[in-house]
mmCIF file of C-alpha atoms and ligand atoms in Angstrom:
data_model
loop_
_atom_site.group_PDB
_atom_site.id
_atom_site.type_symbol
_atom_site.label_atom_id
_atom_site.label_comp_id
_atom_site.label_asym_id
_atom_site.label_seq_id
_atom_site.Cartn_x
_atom_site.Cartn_y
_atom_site.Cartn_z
ATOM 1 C CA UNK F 1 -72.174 124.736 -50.055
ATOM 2 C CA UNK F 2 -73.963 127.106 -52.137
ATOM 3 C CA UNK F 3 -74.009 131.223 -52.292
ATOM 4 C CA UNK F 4 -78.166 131.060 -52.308
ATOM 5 C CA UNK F 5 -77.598 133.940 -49.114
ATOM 6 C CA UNK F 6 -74.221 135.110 -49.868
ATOM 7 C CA UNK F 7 -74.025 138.578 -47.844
ATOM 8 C CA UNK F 8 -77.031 138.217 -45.948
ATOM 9 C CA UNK F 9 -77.325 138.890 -42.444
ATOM 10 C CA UNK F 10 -80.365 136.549 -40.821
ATOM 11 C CA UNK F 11 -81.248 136.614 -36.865
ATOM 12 C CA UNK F 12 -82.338 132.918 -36.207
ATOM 13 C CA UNK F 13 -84.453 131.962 -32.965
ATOM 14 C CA UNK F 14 -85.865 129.168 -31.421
ATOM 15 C CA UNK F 15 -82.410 127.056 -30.926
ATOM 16 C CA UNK F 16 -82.257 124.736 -28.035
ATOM 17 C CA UNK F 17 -80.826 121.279 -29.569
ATOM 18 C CA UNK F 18 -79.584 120.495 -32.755
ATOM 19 C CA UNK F 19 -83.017 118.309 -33.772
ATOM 20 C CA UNK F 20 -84.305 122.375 -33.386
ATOM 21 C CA UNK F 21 -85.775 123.322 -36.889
ATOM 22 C CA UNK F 22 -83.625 126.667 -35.706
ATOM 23 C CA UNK F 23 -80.694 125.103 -35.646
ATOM 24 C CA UNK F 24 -80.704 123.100 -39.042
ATOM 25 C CA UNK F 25 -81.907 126.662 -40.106
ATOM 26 C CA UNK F 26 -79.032 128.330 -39.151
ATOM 27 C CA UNK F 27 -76.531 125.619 -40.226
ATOM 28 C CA UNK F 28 -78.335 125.792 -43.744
ATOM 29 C CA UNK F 29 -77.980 129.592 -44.050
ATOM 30 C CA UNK F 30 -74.799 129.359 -43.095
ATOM 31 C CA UNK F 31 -73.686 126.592 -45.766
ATOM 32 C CA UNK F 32 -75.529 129.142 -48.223
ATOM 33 C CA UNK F 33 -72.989 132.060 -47.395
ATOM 34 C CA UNK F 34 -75.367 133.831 -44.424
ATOM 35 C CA UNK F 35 -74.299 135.667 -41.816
ATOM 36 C CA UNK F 36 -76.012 134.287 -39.079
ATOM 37 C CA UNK F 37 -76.829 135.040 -34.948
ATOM 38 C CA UNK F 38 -78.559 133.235 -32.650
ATOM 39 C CA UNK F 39 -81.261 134.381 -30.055
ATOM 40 C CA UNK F 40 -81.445 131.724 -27.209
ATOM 41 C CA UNK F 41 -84.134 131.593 -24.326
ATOM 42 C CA UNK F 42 -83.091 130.344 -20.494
ATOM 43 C CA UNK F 43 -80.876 127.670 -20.994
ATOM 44 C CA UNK F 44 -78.465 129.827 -22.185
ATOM 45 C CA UNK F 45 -75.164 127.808 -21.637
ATOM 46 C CA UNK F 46 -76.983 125.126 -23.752
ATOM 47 C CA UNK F 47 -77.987 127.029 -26.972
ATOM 48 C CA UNK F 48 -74.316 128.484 -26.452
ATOM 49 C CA UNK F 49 -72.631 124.659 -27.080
ATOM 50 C CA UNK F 50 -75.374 123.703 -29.521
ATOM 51 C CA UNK F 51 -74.412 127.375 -31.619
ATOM 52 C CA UNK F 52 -70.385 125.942 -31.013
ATOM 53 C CA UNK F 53 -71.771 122.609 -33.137
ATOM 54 C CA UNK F 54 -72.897 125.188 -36.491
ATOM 55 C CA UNK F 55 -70.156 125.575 -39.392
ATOM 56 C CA UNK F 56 -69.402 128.310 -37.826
ATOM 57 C CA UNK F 57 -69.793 129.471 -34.357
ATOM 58 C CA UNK F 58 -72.703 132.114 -33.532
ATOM 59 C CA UNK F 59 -73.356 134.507 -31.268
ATOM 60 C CA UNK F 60 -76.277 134.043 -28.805
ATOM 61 C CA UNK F 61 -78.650 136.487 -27.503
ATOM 62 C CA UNK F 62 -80.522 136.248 -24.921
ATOM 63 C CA UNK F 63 -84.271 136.981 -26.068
ATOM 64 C CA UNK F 64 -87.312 135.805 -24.060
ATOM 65 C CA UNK F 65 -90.178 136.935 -26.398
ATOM 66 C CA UNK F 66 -92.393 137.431 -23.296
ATOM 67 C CA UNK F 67 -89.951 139.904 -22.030
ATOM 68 C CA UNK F 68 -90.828 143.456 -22.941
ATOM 69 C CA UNK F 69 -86.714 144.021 -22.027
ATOM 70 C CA UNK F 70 -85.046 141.605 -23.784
ATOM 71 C CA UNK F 71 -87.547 143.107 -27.086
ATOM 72 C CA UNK F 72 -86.112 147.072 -26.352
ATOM 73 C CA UNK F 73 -82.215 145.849 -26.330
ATOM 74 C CA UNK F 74 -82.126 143.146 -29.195
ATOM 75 C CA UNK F 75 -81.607 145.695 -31.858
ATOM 76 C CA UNK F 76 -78.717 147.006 -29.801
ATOM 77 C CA UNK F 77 -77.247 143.885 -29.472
ATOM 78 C CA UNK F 78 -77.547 142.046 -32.585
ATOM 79 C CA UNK F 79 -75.523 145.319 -33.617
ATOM 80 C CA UNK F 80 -73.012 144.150 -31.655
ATOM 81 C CA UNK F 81 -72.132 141.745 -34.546
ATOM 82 C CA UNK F 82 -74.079 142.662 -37.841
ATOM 83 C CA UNK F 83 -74.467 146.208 -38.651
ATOM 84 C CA UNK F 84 -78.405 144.949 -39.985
ATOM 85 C CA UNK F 85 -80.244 142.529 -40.951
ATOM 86 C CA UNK F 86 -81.574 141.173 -44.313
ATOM 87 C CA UNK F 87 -83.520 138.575 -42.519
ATOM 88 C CA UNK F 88 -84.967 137.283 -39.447
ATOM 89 C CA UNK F 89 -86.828 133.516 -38.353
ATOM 90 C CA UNK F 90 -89.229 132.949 -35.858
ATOM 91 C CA UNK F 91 -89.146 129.331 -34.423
ATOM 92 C CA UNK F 92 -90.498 129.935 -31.041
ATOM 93 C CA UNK F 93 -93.667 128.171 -29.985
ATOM 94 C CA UNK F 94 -94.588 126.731 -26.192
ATOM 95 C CA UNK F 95 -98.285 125.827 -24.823
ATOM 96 C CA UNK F 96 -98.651 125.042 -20.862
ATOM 97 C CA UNK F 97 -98.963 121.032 -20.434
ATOM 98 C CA UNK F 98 -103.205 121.786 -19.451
ATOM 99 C CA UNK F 99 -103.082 123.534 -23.114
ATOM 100 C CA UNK F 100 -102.385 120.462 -25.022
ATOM 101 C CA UNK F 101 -103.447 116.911 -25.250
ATOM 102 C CA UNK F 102 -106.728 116.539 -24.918
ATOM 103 C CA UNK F 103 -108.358 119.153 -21.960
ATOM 104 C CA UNK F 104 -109.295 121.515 -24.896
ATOM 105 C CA UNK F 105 -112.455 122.104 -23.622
ATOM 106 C CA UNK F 106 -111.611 122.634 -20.132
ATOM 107 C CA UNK F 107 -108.475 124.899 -20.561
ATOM 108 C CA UNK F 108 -107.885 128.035 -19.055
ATOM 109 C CA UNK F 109 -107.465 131.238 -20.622
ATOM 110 C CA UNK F 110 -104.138 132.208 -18.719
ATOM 111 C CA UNK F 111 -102.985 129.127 -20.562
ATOM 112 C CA UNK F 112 -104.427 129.880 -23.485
ATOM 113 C CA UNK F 113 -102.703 133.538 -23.258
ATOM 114 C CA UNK F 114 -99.432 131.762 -22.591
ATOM 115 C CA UNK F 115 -99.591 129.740 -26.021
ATOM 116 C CA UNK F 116 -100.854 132.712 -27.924
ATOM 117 C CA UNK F 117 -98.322 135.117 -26.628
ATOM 118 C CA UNK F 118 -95.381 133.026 -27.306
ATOM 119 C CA UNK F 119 -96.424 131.217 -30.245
ATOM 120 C CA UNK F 120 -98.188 134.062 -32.207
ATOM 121 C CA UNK F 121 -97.881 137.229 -30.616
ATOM 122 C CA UNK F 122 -94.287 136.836 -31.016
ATOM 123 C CA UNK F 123 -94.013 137.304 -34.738
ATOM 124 C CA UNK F 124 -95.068 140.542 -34.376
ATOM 125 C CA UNK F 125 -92.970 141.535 -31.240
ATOM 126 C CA UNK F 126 -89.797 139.794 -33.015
ATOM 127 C CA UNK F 127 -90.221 141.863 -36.372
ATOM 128 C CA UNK F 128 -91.218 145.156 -34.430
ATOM 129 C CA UNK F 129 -87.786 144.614 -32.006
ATOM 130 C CA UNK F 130 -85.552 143.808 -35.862
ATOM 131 C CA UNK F 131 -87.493 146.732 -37.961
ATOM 132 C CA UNK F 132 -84.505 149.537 -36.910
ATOM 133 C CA UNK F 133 -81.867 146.796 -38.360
ATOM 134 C CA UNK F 134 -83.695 146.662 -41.701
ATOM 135 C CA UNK F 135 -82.622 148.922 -44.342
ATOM 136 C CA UNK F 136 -84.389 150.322 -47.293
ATOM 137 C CA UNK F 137 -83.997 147.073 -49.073
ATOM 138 C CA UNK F 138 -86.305 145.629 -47.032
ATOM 139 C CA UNK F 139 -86.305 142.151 -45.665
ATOM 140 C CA UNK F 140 -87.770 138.928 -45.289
ATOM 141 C CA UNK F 141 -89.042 137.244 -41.772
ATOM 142 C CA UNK F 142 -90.238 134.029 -41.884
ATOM 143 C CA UNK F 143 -91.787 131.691 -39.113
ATOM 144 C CA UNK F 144 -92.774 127.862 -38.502
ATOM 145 C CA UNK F 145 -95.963 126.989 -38.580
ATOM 146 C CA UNK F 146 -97.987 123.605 -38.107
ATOM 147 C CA UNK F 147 -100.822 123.691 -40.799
ATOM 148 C CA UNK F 148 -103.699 125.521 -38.568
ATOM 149 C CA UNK F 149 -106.421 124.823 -41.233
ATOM 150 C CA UNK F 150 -107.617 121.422 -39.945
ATOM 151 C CA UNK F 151 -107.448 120.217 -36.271
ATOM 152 C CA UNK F 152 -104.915 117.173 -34.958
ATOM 153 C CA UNK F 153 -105.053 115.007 -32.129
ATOM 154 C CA UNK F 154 -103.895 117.025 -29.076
ATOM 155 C CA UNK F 155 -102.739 119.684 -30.355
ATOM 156 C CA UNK F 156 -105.549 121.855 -29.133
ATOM 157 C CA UNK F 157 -104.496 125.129 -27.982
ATOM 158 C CA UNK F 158 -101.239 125.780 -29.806
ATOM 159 C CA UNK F 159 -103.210 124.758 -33.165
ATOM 160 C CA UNK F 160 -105.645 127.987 -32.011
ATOM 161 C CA UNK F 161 -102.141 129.391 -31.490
ATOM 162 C CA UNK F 162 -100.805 128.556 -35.008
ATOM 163 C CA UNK F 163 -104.066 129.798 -36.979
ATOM 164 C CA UNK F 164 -103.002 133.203 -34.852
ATOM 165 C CA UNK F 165 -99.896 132.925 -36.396
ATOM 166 C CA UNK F 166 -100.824 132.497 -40.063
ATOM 167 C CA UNK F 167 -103.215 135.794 -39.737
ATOM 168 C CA UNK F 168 -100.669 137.775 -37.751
ATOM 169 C CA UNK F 169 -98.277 136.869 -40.403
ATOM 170 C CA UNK F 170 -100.843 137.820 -43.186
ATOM 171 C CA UNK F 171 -101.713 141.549 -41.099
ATOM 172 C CA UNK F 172 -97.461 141.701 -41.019
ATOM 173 C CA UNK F 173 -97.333 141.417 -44.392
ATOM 174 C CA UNK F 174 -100.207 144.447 -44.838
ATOM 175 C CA UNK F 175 -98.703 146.789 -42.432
ATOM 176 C CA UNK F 176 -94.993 145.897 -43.992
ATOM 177 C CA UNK F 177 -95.017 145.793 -47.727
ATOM 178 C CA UNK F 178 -94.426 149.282 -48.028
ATOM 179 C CA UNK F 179 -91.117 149.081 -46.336
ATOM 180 C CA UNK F 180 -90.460 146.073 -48.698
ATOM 181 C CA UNK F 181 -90.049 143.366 -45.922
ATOM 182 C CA UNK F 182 -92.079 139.801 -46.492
ATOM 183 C CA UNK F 183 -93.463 138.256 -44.027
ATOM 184 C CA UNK F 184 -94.062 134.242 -44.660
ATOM 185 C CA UNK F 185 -94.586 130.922 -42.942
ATOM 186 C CA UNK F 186 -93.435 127.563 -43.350
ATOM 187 C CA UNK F 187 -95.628 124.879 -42.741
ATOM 188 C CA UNK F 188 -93.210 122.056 -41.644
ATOM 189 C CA UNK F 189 -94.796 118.743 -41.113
ATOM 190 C CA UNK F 190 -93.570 116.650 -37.888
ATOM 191 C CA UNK F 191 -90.105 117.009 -36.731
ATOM 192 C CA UNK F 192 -88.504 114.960 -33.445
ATOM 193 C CA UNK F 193 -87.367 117.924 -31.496
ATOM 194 C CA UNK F 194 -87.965 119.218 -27.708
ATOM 195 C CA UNK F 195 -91.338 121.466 -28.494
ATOM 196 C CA UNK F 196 -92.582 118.124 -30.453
ATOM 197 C CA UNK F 197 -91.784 115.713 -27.303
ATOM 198 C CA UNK F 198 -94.175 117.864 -25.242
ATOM 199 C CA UNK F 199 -97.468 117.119 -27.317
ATOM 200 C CA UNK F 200 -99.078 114.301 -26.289
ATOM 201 C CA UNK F 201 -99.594 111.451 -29.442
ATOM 202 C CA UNK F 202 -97.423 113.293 -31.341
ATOM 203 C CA UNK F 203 -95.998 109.959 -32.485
ATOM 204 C CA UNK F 204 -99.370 108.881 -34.296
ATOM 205 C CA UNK F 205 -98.630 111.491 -36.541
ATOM 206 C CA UNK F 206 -95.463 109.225 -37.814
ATOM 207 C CA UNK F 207 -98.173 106.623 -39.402
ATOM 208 C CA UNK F 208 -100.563 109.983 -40.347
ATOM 209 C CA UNK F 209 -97.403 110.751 -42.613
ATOM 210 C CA UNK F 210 -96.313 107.494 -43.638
ATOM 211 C CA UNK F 211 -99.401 106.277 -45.135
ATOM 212 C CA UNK F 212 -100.407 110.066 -46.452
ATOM 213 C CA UNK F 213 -97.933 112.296 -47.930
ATOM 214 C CA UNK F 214 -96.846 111.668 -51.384
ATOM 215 C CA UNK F 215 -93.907 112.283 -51.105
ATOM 216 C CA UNK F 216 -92.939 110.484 -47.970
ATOM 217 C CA UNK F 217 -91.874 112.056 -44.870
ATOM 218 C CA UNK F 218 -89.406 111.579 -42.303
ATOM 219 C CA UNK F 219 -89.777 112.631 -38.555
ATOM 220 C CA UNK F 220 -86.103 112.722 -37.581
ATOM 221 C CA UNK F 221 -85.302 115.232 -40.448
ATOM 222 C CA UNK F 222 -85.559 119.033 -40.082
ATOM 223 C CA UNK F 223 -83.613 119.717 -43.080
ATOM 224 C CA UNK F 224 -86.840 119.741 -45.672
ATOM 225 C CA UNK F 225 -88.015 122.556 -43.332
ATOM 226 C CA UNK F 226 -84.676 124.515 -43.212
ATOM 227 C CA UNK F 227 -84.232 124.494 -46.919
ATOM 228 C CA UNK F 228 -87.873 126.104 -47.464
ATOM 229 C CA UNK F 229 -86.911 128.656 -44.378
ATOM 230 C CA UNK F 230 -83.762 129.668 -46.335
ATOM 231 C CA UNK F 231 -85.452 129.409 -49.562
ATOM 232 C CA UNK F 232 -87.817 132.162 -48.412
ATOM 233 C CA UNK F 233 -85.228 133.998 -46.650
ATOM 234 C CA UNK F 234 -83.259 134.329 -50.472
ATOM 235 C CA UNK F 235 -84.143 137.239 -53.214
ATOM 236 C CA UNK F 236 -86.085 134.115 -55.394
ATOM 237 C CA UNK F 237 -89.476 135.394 -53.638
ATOM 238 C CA UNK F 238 -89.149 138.304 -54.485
ATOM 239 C CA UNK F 239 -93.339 139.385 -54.357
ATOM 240 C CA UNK F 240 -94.308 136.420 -52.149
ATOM 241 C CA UNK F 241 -95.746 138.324 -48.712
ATOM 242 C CA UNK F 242 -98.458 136.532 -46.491
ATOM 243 C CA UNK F 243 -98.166 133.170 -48.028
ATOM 244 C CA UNK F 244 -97.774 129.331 -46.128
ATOM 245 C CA UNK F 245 -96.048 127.427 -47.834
ATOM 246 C CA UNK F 246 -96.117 123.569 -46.823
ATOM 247 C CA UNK F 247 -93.243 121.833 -46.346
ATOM 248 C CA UNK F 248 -95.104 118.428 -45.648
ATOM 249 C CA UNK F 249 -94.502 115.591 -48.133
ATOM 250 C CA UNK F 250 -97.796 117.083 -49.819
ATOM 251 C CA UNK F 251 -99.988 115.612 -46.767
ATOM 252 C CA UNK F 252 -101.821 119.186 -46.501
ATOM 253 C CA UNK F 253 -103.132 118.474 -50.226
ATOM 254 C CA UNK F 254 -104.995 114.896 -50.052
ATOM 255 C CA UNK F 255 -108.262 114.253 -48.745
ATOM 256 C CA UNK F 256 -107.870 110.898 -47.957
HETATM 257 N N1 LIG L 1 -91.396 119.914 -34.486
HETATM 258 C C1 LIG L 1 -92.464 119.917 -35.274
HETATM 259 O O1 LIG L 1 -93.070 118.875 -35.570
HETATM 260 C C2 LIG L 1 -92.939 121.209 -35.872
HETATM 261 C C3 LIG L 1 -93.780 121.189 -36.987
HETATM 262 C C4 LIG L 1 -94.228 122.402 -37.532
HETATM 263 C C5 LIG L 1 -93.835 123.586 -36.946
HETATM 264 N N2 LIG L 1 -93.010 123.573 -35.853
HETATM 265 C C6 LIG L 1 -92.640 124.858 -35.256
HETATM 266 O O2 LIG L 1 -91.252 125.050 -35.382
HETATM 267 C C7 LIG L 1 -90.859 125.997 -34.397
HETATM 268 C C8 LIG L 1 -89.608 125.487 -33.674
HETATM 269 O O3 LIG L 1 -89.944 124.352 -32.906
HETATM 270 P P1 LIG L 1 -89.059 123.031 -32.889
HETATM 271 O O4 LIG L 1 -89.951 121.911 -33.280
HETATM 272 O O5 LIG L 1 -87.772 123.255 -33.589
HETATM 273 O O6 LIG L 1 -88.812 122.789 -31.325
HETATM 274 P P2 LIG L 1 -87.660 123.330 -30.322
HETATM 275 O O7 LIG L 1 -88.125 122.910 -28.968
HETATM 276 O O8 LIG L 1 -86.340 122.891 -30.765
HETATM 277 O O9 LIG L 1 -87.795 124.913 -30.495
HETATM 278 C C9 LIG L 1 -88.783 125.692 -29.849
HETATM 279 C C10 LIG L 1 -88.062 126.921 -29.363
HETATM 280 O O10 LIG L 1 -88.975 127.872 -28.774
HETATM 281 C C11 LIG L 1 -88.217 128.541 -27.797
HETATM 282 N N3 LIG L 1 -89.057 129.294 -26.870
HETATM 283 C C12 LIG L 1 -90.049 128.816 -26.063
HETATM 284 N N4 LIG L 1 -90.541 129.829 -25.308
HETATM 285 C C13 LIG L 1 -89.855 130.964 -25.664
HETATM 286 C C14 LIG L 1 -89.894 132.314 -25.245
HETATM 287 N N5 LIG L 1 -90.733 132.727 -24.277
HETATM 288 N N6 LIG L 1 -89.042 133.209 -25.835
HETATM 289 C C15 LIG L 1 -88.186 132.805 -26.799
HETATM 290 N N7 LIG L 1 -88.083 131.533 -27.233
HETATM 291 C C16 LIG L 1 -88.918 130.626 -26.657
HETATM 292 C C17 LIG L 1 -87.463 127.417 -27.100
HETATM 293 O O11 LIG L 1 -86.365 127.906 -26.348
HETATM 294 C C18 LIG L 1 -87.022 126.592 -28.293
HETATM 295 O O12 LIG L 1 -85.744 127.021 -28.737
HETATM 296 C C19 LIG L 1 -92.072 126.214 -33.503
HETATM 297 O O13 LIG L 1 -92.779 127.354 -33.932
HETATM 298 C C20 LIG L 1 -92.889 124.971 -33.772
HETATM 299 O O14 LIG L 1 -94.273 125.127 -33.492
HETATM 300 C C21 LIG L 1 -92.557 122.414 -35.320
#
């Protein structure tokens, strides 16, 4: 237990299990004195027991980032239990199966749309939908990314979706300094968790890790990830806006 976001009120998506890099977000922020509510997408009765299984119980909110709806009433009902927010984290990415694994070069661009939409797009929705709840202090969003600067096996389309990411986050960061809000990324190396089961190979990146980062790496542990999330989400960056930082056992830095 710590007080690293002691009085800070931080909107967390993307929980769906509790291997979600969401949910050891929000169970970090929590142990670090946050405030924290959920947003949860279909499966709503799920996120609902996995929020039950945090320190403390959150609210859920139903937010489908594809859902121009759900966008226009999440200010209103985050309200509903913080009266604003000091920070907000994207972990929301999905690419159709004929995105991924191999068909890069035959994939369609409604599937393409689909992964750049929900994986990219998104940032900006999410922070335009939380901008009223942001006071003059500012704010700090953060988001997950999977290091878009070199290609992997299968990843395909959601890595074209990532590298959207990093330069929406970078144009967020632009467009939002002057209202003091930060807009950064994460770059988590591999995690076990639901979006991770749906890439094809993504267990050859366990022996990519093993053999590469310095500083060792374990699949089945989200927590690494969290603790950079919440690190970002604190007041100890406080001119840090349109950075990645890798959370990745150092991988990203060797050549070979
Ligand atoms: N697992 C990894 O190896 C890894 C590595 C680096 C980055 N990331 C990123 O971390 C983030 C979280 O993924 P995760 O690995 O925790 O997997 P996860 O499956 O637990 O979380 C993905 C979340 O995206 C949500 N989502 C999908 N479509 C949505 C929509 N239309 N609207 C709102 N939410 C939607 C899902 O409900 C789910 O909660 C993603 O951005 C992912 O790309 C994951």
């Amino acid at each position: 237990m710590g007080d690293l976001l002691a009085g800070k009120r931080i909107l967390v998506t993307g929980v769906i299990t509790d291997a979600s890099i969401g949910f050891h977000v929000a169970k970090r922020a929590q142990e670090e004195g946050a405030e924290v509510v959920l947003t949860g997408f279909g499966r709503l009765s799920l996120v609902n027991r996995i929020a039950n299984r945090l320190p403390k119980p959150a609210p859920v909110i139903e937010l489908d980032v594809q859902n121009p709806e759900h966008l226009a009433s999440l200010a209103g009902s985050v309200r509903e239990h913080v009266d604003g927010l000091d920070g907000v984290v994207h972990s929301i990415a999905f690419g159709p199966k004929d995105a991924l694994g191999g068909n890069f070069l035959n994939t369609e661009w409604d599937d393409v749309a689909t992964a750049v939409h929900v994986s990219a797009y998104s940032l900006k929705s999410l922070t335009m939908a939380c901008l009223p709840l942001m006071g003059e202090n500012g704010g700090s969003i953060v988001g997950l990314d999977f290091d878009a600067q070199v290609t992997w096996p299968g990843y395909d389309w959601m890595g074209v979706a990532k590298g959207a990411l990093e330069s929406t986050s970078r144009y967020l960061a632009r467009y939002l300094g002057e209202k003091n809000i930060r807009v950064n990324l994460i770059s988590s190396g591999p995690v076990k968790t639901m979006a991770a089961n749906s890439i094809p190979g993504f267990e050859k990146f366990e022996g990519v890790w093993n053999e590469k980062a310095p500083l060792g790496w374990d699949l089945r542990d989200a927590d690494p990830a969290a603790r950079g999330v919440c690190a970002l989400l604190s007041d100890w960056f406080p001119k840090t806006t349109g950075e990645v930082v890798h959370v990745d056992g150092g991988l990203h830095a060797m050549g070979a």
